[in-house]
mmCIF file of C-alpha atoms in Angstrom:
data_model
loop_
_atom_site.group_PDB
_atom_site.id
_atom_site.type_symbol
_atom_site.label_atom_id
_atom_site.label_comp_id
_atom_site.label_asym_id
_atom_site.label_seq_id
_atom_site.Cartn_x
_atom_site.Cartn_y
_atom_site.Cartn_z
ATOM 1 C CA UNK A 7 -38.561 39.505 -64.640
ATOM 2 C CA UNK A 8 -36.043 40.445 -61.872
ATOM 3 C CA UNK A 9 -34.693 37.948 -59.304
ATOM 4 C CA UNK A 10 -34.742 40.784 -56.826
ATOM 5 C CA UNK A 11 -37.803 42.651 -55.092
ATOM 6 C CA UNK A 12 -38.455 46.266 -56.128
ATOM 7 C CA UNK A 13 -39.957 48.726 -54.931
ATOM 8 C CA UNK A 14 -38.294 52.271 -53.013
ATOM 9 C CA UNK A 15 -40.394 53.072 -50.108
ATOM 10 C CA UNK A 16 -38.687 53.322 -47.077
ATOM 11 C CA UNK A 17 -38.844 50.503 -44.194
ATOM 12 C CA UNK A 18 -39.610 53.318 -41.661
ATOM 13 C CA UNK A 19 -42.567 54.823 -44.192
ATOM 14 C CA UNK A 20 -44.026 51.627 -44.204
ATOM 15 C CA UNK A 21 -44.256 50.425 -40.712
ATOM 16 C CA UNK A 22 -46.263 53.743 -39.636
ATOM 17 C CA UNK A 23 -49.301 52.889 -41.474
ATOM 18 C CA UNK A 24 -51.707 50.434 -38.917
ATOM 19 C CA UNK A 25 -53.096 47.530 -40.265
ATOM 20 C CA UNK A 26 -56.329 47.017 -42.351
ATOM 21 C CA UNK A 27 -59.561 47.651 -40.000
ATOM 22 C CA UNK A 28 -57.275 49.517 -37.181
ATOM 23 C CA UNK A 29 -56.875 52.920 -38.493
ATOM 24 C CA UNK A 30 -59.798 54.997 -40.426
ATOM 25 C CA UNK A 31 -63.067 55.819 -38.924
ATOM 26 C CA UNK A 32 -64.415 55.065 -42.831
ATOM 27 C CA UNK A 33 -63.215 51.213 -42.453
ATOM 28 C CA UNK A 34 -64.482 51.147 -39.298
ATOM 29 C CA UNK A 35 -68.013 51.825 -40.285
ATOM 30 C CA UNK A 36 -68.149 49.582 -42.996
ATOM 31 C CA UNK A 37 -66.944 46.862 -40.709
ATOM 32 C CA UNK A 38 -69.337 47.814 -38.481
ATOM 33 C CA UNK A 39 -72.182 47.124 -41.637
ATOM 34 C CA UNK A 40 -73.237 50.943 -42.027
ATOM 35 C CA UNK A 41 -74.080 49.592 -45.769
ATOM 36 C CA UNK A 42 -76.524 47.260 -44.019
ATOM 37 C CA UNK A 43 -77.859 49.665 -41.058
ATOM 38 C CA UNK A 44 -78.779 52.016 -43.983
ATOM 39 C CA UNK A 45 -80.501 50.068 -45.901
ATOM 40 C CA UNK A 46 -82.738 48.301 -43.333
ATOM 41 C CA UNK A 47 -83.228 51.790 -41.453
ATOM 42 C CA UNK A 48 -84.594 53.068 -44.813
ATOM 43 C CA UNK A 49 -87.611 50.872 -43.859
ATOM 44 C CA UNK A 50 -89.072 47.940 -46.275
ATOM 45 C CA UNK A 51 -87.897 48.147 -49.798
ATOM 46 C CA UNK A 52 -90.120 49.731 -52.200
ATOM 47 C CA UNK A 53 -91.668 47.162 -54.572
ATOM 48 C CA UNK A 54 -89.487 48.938 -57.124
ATOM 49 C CA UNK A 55 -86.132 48.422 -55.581
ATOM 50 C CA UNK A 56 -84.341 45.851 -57.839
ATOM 51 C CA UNK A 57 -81.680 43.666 -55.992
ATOM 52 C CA UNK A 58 -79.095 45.133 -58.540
ATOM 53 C CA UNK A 59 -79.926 48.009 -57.313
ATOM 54 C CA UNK A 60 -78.736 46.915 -54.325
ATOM 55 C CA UNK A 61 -75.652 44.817 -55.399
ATOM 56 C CA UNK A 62 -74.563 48.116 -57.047
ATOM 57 C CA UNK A 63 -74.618 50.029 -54.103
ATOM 58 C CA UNK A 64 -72.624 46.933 -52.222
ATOM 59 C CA UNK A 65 -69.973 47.522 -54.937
ATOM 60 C CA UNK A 66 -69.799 51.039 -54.665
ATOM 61 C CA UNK A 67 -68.710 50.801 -50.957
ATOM 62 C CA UNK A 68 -66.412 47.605 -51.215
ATOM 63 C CA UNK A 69 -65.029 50.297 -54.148
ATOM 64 C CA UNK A 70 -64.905 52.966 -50.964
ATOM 65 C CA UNK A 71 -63.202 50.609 -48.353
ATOM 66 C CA UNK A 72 -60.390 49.626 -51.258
ATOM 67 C CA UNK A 73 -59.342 53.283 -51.928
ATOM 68 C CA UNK A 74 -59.147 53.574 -47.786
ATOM 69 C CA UNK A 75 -57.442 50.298 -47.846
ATOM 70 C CA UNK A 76 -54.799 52.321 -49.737
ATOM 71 C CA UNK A 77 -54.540 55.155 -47.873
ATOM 72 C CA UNK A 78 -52.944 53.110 -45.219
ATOM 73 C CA UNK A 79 -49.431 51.889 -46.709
ATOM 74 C CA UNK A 80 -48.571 51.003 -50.470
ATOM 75 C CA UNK A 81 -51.746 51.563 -52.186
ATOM 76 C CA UNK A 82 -53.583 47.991 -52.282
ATOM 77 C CA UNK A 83 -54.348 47.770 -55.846
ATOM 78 C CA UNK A 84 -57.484 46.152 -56.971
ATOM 79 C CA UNK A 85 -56.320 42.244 -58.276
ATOM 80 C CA UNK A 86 -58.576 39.720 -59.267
ATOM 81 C CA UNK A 87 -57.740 35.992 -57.732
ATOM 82 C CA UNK A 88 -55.342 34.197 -58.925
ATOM 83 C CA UNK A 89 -55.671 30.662 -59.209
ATOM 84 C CA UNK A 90 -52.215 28.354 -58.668
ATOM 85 C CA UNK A 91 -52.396 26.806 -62.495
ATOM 86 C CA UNK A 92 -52.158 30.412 -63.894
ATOM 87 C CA UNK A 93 -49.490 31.553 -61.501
ATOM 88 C CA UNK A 94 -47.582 28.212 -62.275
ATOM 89 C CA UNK A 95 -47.945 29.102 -66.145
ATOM 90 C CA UNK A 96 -46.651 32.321 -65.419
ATOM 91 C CA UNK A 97 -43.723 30.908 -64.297
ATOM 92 C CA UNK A 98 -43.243 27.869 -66.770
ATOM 93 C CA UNK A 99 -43.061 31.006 -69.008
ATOM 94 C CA UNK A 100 -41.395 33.689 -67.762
ATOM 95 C CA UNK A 101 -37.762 34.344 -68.065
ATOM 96 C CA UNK A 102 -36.031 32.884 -65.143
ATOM 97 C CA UNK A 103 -32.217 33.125 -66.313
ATOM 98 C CA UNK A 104 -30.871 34.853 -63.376
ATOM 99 C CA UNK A 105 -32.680 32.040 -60.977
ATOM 100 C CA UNK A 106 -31.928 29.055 -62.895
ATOM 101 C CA UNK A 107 -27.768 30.434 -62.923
ATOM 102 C CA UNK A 108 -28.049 29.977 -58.998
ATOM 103 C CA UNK A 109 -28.659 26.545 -59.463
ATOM 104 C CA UNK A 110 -25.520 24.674 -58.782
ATOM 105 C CA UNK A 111 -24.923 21.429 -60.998
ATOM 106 C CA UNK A 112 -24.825 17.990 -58.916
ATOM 107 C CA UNK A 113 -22.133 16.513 -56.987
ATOM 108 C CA UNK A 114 -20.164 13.629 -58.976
ATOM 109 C CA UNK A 115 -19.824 10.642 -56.722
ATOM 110 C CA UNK A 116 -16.907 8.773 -57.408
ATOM 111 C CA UNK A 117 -15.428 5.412 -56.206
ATOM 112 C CA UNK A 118 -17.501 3.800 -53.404
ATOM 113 C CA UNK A 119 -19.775 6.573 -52.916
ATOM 114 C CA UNK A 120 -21.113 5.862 -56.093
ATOM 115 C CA UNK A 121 -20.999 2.181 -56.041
ATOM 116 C CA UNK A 122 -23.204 2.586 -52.498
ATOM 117 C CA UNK A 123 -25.785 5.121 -54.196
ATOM 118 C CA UNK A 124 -26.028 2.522 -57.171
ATOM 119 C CA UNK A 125 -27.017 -0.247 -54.749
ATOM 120 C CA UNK A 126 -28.755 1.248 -52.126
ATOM 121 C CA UNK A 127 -29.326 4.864 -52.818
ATOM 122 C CA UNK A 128 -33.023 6.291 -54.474
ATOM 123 C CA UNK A 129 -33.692 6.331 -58.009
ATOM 124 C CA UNK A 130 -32.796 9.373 -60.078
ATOM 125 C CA UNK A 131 -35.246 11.460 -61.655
ATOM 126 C CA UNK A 132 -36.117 10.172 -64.876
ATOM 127 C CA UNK A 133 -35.075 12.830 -67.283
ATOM 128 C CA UNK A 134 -38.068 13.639 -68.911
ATOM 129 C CA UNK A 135 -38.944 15.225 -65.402
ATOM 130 C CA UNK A 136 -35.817 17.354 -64.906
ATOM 131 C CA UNK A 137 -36.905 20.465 -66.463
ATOM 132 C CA UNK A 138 -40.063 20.491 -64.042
ATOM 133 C CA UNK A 139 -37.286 20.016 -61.315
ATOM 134 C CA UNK A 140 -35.678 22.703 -62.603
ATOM 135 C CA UNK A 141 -38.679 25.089 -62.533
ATOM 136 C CA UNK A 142 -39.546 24.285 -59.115
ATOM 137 C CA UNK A 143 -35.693 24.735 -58.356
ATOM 138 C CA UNK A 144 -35.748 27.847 -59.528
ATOM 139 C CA UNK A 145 -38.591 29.424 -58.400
ATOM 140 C CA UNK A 146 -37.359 28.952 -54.864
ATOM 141 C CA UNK A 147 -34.063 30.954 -56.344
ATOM 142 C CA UNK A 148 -36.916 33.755 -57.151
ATOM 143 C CA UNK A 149 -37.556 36.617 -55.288
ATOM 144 C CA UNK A 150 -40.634 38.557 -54.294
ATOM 145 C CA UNK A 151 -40.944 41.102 -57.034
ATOM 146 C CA UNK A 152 -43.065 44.317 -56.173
ATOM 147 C CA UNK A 153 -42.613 45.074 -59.727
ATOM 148 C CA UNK A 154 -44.703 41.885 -60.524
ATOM 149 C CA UNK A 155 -47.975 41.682 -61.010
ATOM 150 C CA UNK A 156 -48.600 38.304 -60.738
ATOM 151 C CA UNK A 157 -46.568 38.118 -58.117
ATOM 152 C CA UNK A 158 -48.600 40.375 -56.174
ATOM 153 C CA UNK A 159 -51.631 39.060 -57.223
ATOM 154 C CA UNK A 160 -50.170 35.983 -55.472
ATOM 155 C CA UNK A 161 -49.595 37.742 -52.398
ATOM 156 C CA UNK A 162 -53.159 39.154 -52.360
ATOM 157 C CA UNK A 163 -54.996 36.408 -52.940
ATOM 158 C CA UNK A 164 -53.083 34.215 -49.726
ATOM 159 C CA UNK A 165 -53.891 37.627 -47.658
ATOM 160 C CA UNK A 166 -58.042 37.433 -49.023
ATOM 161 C CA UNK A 167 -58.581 33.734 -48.671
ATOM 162 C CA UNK A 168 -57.107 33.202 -44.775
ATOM 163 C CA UNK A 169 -58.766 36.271 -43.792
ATOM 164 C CA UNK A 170 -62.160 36.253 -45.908
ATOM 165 C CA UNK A 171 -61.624 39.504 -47.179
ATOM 166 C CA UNK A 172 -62.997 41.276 -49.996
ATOM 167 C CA UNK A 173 -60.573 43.502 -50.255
ATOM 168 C CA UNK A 174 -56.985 44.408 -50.994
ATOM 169 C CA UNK A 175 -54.367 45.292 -48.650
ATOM 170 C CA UNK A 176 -51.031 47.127 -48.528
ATOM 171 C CA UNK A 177 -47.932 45.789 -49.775
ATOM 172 C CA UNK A 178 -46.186 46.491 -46.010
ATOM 173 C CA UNK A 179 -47.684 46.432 -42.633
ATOM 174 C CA UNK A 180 -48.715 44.543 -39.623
ATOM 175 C CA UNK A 181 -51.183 43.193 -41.255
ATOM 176 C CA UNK A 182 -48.343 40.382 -42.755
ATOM 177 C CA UNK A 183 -47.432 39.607 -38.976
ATOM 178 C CA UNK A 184 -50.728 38.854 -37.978
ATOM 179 C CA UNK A 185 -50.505 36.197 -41.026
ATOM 180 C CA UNK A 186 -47.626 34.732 -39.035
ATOM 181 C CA UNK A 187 -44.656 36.191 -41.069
ATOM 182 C CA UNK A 188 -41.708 37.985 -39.063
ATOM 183 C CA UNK A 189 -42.514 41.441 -40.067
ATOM 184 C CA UNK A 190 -44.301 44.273 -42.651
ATOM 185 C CA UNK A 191 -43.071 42.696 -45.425
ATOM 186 C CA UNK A 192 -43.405 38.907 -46.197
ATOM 187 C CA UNK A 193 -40.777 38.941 -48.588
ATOM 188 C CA UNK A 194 -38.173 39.034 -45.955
ATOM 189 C CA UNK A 195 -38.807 35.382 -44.735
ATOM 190 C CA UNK A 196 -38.781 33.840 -48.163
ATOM 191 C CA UNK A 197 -34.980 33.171 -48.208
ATOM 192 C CA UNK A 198 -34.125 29.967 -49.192
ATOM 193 C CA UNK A 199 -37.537 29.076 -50.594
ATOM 194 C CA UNK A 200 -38.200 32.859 -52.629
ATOM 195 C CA UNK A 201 -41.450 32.561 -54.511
ATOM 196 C CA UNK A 202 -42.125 28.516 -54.530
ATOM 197 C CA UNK A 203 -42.894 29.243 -50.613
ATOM 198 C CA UNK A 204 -45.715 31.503 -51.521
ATOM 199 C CA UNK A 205 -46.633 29.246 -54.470
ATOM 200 C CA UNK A 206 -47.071 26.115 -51.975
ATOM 201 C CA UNK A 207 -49.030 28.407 -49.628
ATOM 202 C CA UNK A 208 -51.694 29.591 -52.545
ATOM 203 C CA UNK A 209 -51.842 25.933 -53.505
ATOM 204 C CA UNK A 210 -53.145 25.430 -49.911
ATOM 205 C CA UNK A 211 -55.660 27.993 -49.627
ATOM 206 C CA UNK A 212 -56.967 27.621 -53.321
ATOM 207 C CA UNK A 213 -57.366 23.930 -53.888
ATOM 208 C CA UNK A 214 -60.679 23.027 -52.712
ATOM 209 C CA UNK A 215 -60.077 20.241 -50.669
ATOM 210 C CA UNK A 216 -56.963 21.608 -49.302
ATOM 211 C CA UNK A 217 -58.341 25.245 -47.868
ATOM 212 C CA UNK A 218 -60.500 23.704 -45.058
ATOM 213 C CA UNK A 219 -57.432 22.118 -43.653
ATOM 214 C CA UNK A 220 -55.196 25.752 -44.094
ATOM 215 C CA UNK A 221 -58.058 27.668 -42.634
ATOM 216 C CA UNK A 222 -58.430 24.541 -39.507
ATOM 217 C CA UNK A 223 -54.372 25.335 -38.795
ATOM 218 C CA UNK A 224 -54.648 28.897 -39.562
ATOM 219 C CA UNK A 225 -56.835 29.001 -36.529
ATOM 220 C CA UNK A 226 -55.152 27.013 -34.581
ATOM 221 C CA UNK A 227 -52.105 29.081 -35.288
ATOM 222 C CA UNK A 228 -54.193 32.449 -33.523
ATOM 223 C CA UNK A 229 -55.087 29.950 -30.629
ATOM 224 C CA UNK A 230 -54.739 31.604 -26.925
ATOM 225 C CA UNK A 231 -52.196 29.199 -25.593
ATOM 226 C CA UNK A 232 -51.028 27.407 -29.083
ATOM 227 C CA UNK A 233 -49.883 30.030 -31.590
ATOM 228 C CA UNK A 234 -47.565 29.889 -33.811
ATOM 229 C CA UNK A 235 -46.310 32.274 -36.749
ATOM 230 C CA UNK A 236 -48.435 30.081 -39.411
ATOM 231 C CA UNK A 237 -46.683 32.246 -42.527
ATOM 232 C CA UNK A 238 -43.055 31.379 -40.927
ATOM 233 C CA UNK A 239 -44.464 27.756 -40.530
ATOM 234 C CA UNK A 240 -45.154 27.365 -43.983
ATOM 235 C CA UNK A 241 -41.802 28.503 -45.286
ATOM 236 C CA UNK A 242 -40.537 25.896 -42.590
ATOM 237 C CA UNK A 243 -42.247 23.465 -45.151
ATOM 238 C CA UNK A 244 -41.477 24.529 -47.932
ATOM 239 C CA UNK A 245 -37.748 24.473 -46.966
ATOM 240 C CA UNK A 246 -38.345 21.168 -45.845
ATOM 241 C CA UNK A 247 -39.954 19.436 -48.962
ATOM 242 C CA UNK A 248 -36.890 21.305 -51.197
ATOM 243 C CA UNK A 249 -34.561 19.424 -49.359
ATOM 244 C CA UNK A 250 -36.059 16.133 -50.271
ATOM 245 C CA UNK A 251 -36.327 16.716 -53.497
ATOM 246 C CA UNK A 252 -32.879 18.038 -53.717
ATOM 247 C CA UNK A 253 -31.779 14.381 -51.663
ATOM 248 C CA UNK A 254 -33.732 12.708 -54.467
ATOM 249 C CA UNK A 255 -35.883 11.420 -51.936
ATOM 250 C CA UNK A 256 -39.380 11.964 -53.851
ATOM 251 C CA UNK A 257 -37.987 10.652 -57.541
ATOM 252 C CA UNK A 258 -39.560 7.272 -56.720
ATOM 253 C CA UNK A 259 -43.091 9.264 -56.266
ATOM 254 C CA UNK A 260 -42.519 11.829 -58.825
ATOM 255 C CA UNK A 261 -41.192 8.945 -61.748
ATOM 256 C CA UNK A 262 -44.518 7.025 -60.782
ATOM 257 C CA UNK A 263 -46.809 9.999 -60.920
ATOM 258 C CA UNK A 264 -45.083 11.636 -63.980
ATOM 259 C CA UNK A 265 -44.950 14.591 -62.164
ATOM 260 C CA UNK A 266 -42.564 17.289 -60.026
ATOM 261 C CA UNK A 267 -44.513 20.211 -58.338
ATOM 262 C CA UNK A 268 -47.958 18.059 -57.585
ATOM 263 C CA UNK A 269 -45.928 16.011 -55.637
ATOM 264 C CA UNK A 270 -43.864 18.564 -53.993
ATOM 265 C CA UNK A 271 -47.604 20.481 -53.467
ATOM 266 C CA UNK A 272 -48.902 17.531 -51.978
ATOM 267 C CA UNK A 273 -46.322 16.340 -49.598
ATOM 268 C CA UNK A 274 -46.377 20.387 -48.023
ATOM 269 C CA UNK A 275 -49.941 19.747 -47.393
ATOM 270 C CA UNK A 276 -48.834 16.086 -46.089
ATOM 271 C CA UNK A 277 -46.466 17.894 -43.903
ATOM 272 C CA UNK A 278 -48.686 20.434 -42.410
ATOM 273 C CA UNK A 279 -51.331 17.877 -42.088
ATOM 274 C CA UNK A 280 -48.892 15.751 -39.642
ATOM 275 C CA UNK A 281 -47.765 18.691 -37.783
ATOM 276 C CA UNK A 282 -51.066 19.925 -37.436
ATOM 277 C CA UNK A 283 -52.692 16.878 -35.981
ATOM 278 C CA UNK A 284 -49.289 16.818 -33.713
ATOM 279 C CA UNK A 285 -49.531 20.282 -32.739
ATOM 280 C CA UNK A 286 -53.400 20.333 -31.707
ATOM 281 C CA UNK A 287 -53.747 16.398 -30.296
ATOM 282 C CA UNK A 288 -50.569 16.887 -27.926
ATOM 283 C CA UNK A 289 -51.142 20.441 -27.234
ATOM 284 C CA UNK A 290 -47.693 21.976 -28.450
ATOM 285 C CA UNK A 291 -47.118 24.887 -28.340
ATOM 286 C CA UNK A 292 -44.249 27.497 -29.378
ATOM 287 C CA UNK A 293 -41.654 26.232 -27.424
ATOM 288 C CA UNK A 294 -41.500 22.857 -29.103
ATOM 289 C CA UNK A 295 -41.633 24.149 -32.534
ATOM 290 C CA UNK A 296 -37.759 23.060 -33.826
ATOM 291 C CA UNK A 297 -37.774 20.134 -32.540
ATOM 292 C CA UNK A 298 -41.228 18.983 -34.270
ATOM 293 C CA UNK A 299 -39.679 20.706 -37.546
ATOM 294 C CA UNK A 300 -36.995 18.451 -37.162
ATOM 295 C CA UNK A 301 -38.967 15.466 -36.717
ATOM 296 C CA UNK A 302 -41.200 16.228 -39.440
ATOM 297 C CA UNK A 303 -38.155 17.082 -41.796
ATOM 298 C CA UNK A 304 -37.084 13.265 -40.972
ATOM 299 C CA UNK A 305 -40.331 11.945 -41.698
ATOM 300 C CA UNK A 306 -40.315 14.082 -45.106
ATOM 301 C CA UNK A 307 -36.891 12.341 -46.384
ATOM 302 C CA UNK A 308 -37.401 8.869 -44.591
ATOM 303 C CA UNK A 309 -41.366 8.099 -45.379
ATOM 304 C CA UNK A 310 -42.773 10.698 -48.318
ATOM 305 C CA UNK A 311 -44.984 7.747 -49.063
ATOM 306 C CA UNK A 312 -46.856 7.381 -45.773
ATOM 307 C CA UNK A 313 -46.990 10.696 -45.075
ATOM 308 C CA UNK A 314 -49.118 10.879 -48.708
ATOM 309 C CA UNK A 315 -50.990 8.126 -48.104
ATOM 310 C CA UNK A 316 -52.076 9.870 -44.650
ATOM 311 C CA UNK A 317 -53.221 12.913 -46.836
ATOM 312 C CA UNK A 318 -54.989 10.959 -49.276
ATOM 313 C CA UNK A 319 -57.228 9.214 -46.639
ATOM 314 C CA UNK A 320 -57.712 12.803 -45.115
ATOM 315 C CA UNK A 321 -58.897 14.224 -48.356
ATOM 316 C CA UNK A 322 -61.228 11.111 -48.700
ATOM 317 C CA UNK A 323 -62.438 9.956 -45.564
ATOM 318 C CA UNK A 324 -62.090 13.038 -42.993
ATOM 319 C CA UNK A 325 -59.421 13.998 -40.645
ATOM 320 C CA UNK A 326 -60.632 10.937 -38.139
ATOM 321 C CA UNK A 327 -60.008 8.208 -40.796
ATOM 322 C CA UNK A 328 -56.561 7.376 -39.342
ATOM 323 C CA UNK A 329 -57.398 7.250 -35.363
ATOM 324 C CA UNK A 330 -54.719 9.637 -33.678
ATOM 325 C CA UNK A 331 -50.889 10.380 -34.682
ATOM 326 C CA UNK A 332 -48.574 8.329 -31.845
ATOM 327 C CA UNK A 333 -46.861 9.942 -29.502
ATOM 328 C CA UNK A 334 -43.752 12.094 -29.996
ATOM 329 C CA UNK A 335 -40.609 11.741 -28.131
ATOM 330 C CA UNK A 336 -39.941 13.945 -25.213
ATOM 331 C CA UNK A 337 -39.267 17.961 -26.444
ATOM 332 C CA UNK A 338 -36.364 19.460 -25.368
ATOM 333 C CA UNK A 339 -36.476 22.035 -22.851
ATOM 334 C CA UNK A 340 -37.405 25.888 -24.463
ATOM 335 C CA UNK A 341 -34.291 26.833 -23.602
ATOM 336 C CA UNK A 342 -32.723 24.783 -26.511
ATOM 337 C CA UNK A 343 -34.944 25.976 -28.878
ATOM 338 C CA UNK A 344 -34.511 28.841 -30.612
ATOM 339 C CA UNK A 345 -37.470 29.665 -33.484
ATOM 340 C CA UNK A 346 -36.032 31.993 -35.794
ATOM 341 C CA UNK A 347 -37.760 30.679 -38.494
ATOM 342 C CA UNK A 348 -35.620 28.725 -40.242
ATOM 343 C CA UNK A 349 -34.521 26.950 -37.498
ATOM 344 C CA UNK A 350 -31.346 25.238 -39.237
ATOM 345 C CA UNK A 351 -33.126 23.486 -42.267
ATOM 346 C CA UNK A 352 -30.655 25.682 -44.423
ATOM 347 C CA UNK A 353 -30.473 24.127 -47.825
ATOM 348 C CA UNK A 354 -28.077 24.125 -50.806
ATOM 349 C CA UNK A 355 -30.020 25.608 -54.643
ATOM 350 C CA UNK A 356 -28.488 22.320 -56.297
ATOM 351 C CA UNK A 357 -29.778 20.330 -58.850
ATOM 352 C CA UNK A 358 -29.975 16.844 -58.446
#
């Protein structure tokens, strides 16, 4: 598998197709339910008419709106959902030299640096856990591969389960933006993160108890007066959760659960979770994004433990189990804010 994405069309070729549902009078019918005005205008169904007969036709013009779908960009190939345990056994078997050689080994401390991180620093990984380290390590080393199909299966299935579609869409457009990443191709904010970003993000949207909470801030991220680029927000998170595990910050929670990725999986939905309750109960809006990333990425490395236990008593007694999130320090005025979409949370690929 290459570490780099494919693909040859042109960046100017691909921005000139509109989104999905903005460009062909075909789509817009079948948005409009033509499939549905037909069939009730054709009067009461015959005693006859089978409801396969009907599911057939349903199929035929979901097959219609697909090849239209592809008409508009890079053709939007039909791809079945992918769930996150078979994209995460893709990975555990794929071949991932050229992303695990971008790993760099870890710093020897020496002297009283490592007497202090003896004494006082986190526990280390135990080893029989490094190799999941490794694979999460390196996925964020791996790039979005248009060549891939699992990795555009990946893709697809993020873009079908915030939006509710049925359908496929292009591999470029402004369709990507309007899922809060920086431009027609999603691939371009991955850096630093590559394809554990859009792992952590179809974790979110596939995991039963986690996709009412992505689709609650996925709203919230289209809100009038409180939007923010959700994809870009999620890469935020991801980059942020990396770092801690790269600190050795989670090993205490990963040696007791046995495990790597869960926990990294369920401290980004931790993460969101606190931002999200933030962001809505204090009414934040774009300007105050850094300086909440910050505060969350100090919350991340400080207390993974409480921001877990918060999930866990979301997941099992509602979002108003916990009474509301105190108060944030003052933000910083907009004009020290700058939301590029990294916003300085630039990490090292190191092992720890």
């Amino acid at each position: 598998m290459s570490g780099a994405a494919g693909g040859s069309e042109r960046p100017e070729e691909r921005q000139r197709f509109p989104p999905p549902g903005k460009s062909g009078p075909l789509s817009a019918l079948g948005q409009n339910g033509l499939l549905q005005a037909l069939v009730q205008g054709a009067g009461p169904p015959a005693a006859h008419e089978s409801s396969e007969e009907l599911q057939r036709a349903r199929e035929e013009w979901e097959a219609v709106e697909e090849i239209q779908s592809g008409l508009r960009g890079t053709p939007a190939v039909p791809a079945a959902p992918i769930s996150f345990q078979e994209a995460l056994q893709f990975f555990e078997t794929a071949e991932l030299g050229e992303c695990r050689r971008k790993l760099r080994a870890p710093r020897r401390r020496q002297g009283l640096a490592a007497l202090l991180r003896f004494l006082f620093g986190p526990p280390r990984l135990q080893p029989q856990l490094r190799g999941e380290q490794e694979l999460a390590l390196a996925m964020a080393q791996c790039a979005l591969d248009d060549n891939e199909s699992v990795h555009m299966r990946i893709l697809q299935t993020i873009y079908k389960k915030l939006t509710h579609s049925h359908l496929g869409c292009p591999r470029y457009g402004a369709h990507w933006e309007e899922l809060g990443f920086q431009g027609a191709d999603p691939g371009t904010d991955l850096r630093g993160t590559g394809m554990l970003a859009l792992m952590q993000l179809l974790f979110f949207v596939m995991d039963p108890q986690m996709l009412p909470l992505a689709l609650d801030i996925f709203r919230l991220s289209q809100h009038e007066t409180q939007e923010f680029p959700f994809g870009i927000m999620s890469v935020n998170i991801t980059r942020i959760v990396l770092q801690a595990l790269r600190e050795e910050r989670l090993s205490r929670e990963c040696n007791r659960r046995q495990q790597v990725i869960a926990v990294l999986n369920d401290l980004y939905a931790a993460a969101f979770l606190r931002l999200y309750r933030v962001w809505k109960g204090q009414h934040k809006t774009i300007a105050d994004s850094c300086f909440l990333l910050k505060e969350l990425e100090l919350s991340t490395k400080r207390k993974p433990k409480q921001l877990l236990k918060s999930l866990e008593a979301f997941v099992n007694r509602g979002p108003g189990a916990e009474g509301p999130d105190p108060p944030s320090p003052p933000s910083p005025s907009s004009r020290e804010l700058s939301f590029t979409g990294l916003c300085d949370l630039e990490g090292e690929p190191r092992l720890s």
